Amino acid sequence: MRDYLRSYLRFLELEKNASQHTIDSYRMDIERYLAFLGEKGKKDVARIGRADIKSFIALLYDLGLSPPTIGRNLSSVKMFHKFLMGEGVTKTTPLEYIDTPKRAHRLPEVLTQDEVAALLTQPNTATRLGVRDRAILETMYATGMRVSEVITLQQAFFFRDEGVVRVYGKGSKERMVPIGQSAITWIDKYLQEVRGRLVKNGSGRGVLFLNAHGKPLSRMTIWNIIRRYAGMAGITKSVHPHTLRHSFATHLLEGGADLRAVQEMLGHSDISTTQIYTHIDREYLKEIHKTFHPRG
């Protein structure tokens, strides 16, 4: 399928005279799609069906992507499949009658502090990967990092003595985020007992968290880790990597944190993006008022 992608990108460049920015955007979207198909063991593009596309859409939602971003991904994939039809590789497209996601107005779902505590304690820390998974979960909840930031976090950017990590977010924007003692403790344990053994199996490229083969983790691996431990914890909510980010922000605001401080830690360029969490906090306050006020 990679050959088809290369052919399509050449088509965009030579036949459509697309800009490099456009070509790069299509490449990124379709590479994510092909990685998903590879995880599912799909090797024949002609055997991809609507069920596969729906599973891909579900994955994009679980990764925490916004409806507009998901719509752009689907548009890229749709154009890719139209190209394959035009080249005679396939006779149909699996995206026929697939609706583009509409912009959502609902608030993101968050975990309670008790649910987070239950999630964090699920990994079997008597095993190497259990220690790694505990360190990953602790880090994500302690910092509110996006999944893309976690899987690319460099070991050299963990500053234990200062209690911060250096994070490169969207647009390669850099920020320093406090990490907290619990996450530091588990990262230390992972570094001392696990990472050295994992890195022997692969390059690692300086990335902090590695898979069993010593290579950087994929988005889908993080997604599967969180979903599995959420199930083990008995959490019935739909839990994905972004859920920990939402919970991080909400719990800080519930505790009285300043909105602009939370904005800085999340890496939001516009404070209006962060303000969605004040709505969640407001619902929490309303529930507290209803429960405890004598006239609630």
mmCIF file of C-alpha atoms in Angstrom, residues 148 151-157 195 198-211 213-218:
data_model
loop_
_atom_site.group_PDB
_atom_site.id
_atom_site.type_symbol
_atom_site.label_atom_id
_atom_site.label_comp_id
_atom_site.label_asym_id
_atom_site.label_seq_id
_atom_site.Cartn_x
_atom_site.Cartn_y
_atom_site.Cartn_z
ATOM 1 C CA SER A 148 1.462 12.605 20.153
ATOM 2 C CA ILE A 151 5.099 9.042 22.281
ATOM 3 C CA THR A 152 7.735 11.554 21.120
ATOM 4 C CA LEU A 153 8.867 12.686 24.583
ATOM 5 C CA GLN A 154 12.660 12.478 24.734
ATOM 6 C CA GLN A 155 14.419 10.954 27.732
ATOM 7 C CA ALA A 156 16.681 14.023 27.808
ATOM 8 C CA PHE A 157 13.634 16.263 28.276
ATOM 9 C CA ARG A 195 14.131 1.033 29.699
ATOM 10 C CA LEU A 198 13.965 -2.557 26.192
ATOM 11 C CA VAL A 199 16.402 -0.343 24.326
ATOM 12 C CA LYS A 200 18.707 -3.306 23.681
ATOM 13 C CA ASN A 201 16.096 -4.615 21.250
ATOM 14 C CA GLY A 202 15.893 -1.478 19.102
ATOM 15 C CA SER A 203 17.154 1.994 18.353
ATOM 16 C CA GLY A 204 14.883 3.914 20.701
ATOM 17 C CA ARG A 205 16.075 7.187 19.161
ATOM 18 C CA GLY A 206 16.276 8.778 22.618
ATOM 19 C CA VAL A 207 12.522 8.479 23.116
ATOM 20 C CA LEU A 208 11.559 7.949 26.750
ATOM 21 C CA PHE A 209 8.798 5.351 26.447
ATOM 22 C CA LEU A 210 9.547 2.297 24.286
ATOM 23 C CA ASN A 211 7.681 -0.788 23.171
ATOM 24 C CA HIS A 213 10.998 -4.157 20.685
ATOM 25 C CA GLY A 214 12.849 -1.085 21.872
ATOM 26 C CA LYS A 215 11.119 1.262 19.440
ATOM 27 C CA PRO A 216 8.904 4.322 20.010
ATOM 28 C CA LEU A 217 5.275 3.582 20.803
ATOM 29 C CA SER A 218 2.472 4.233 18.329
#
